[in-house]
XYZ file of N, CA, C and O in Angstrom:
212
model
N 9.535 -301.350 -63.168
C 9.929 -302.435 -62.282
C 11.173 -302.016 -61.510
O 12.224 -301.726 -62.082
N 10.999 -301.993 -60.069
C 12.568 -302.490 -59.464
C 13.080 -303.443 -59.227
O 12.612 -304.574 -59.357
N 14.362 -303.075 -58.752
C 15.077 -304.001 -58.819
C 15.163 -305.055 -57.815
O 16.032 -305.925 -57.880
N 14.165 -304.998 -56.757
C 14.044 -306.118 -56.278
C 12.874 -307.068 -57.003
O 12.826 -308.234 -56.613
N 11.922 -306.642 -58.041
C 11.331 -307.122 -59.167
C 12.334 -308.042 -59.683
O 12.492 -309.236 -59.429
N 12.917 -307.342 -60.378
C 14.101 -308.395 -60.877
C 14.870 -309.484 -60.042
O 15.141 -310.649 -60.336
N 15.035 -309.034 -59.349
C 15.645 -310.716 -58.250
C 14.985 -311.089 -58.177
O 15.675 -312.060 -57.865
N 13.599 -311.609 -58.098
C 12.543 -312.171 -57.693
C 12.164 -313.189 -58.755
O 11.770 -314.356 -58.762
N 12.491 -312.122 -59.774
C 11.903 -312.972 -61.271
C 13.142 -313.740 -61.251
O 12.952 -314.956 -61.281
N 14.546 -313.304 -61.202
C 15.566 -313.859 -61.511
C 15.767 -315.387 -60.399
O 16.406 -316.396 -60.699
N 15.054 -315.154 -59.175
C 15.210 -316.725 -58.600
C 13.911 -317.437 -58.572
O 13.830 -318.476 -57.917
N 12.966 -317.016 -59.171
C 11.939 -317.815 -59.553
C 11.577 -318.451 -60.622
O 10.685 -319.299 -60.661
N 12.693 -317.826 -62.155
C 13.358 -318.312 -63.151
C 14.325 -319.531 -63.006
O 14.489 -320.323 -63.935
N 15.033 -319.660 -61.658
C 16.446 -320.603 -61.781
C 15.459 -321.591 -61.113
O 15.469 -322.754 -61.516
N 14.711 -321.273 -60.245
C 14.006 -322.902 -59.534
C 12.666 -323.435 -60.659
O 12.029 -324.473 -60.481
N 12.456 -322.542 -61.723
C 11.655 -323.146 -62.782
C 12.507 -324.050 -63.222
O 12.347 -325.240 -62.952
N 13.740 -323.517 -64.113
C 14.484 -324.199 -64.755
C 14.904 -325.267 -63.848
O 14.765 -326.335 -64.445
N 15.420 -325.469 -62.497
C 15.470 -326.547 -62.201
C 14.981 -327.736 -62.422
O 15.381 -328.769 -62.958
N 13.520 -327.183 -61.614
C 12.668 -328.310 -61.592
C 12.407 -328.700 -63.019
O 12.072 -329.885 -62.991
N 12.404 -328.201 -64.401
C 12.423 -328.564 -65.537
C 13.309 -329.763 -65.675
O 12.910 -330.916 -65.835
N 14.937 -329.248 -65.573
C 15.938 -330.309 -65.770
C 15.838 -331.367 -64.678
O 16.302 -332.463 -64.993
N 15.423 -331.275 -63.696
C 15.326 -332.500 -62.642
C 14.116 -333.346 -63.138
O 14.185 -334.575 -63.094
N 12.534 -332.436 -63.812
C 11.818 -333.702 -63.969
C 12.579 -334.543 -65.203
O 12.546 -335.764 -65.045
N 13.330 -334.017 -66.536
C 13.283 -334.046 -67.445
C 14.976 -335.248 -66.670
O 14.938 -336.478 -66.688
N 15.495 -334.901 -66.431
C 16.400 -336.096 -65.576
C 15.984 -337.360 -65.312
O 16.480 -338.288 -65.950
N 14.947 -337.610 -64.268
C 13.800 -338.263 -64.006
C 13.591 -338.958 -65.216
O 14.156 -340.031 -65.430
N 12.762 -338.386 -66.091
C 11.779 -339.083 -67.204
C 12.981 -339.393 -67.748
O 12.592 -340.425 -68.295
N 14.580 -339.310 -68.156
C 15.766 -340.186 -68.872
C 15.784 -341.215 -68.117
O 15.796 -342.300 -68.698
N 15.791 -341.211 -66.941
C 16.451 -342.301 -65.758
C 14.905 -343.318 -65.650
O 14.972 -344.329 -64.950
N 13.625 -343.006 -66.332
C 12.374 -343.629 -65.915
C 11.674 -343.489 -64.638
O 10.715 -344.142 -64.226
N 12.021 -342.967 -64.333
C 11.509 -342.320 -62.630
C 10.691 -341.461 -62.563
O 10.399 -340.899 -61.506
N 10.131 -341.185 -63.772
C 9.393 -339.780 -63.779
C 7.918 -340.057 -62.673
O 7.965 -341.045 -61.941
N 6.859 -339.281 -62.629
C 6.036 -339.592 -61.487
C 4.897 -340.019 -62.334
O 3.817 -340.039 -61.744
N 4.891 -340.367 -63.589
C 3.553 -340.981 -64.389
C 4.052 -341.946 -65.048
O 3.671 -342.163 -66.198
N 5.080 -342.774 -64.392
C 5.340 -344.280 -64.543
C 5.305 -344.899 -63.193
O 5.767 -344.604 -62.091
N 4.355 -346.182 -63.840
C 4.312 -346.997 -62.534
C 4.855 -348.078 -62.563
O 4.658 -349.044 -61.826
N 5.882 -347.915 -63.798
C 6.779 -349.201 -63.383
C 6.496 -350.157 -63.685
O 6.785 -350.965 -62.802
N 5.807 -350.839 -64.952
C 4.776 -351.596 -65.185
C 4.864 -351.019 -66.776
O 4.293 -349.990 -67.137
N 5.679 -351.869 -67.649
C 6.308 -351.427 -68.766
C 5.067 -352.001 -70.175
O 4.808 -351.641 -71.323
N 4.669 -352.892 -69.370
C 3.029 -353.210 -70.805
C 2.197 -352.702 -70.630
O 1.286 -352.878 -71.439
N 2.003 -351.923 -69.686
C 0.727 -350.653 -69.637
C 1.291 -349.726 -70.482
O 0.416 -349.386 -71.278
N 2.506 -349.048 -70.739
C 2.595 -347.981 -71.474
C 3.370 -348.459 -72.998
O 4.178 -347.733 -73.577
N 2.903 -349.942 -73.539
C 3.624 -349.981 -74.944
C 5.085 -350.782 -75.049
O 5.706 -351.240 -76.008
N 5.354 -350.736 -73.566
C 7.277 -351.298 -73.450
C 7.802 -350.143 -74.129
O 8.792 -350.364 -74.826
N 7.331 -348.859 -74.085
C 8.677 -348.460 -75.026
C 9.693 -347.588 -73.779
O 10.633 -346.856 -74.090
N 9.250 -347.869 -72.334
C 10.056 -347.543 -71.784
C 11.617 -348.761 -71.759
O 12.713 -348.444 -71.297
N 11.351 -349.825 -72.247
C 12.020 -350.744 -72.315
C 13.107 -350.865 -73.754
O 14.277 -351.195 -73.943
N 11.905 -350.371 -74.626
C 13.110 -349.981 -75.613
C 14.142 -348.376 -75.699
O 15.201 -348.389 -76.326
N 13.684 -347.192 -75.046
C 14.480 -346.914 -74.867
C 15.615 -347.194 -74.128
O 16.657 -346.573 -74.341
N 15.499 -348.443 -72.907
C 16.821 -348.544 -72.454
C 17.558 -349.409 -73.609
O 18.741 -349.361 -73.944
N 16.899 -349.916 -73.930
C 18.014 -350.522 -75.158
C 18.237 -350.287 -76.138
O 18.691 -351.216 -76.806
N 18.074 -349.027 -76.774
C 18.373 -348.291 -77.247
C 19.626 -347.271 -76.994
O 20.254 -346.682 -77.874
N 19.824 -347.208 -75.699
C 21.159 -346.202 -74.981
C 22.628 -346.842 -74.978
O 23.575 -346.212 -74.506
């Protein structure tokens, strides 16, 4: 491998990890994109984690 191999991997590694911590941000804050916001379709337990925090 060269070393422009390696940069490549190395900034296609940091925008994985991003988007990891941004969805994973998201799904703390309830915003994630497989809630519709509509807390007795999924159990309320998006409701008890806020009261839980």
């Amino acid at each position: 491998m060269t070393m422009k191999d390696y940069i490549v991997l190395a900034i296609l590694l940091f925008w994985v990890c991003a988007a990891l911590l941004h969805m994973r941000k998201c799904k703390k804050n309830g915003k994630c994109i497989g809630c519709g916001g509509d807390c007795s379709r999924c159990g309320s337990h998006c409701q008890l984690d806020g009261a839980n925090r």
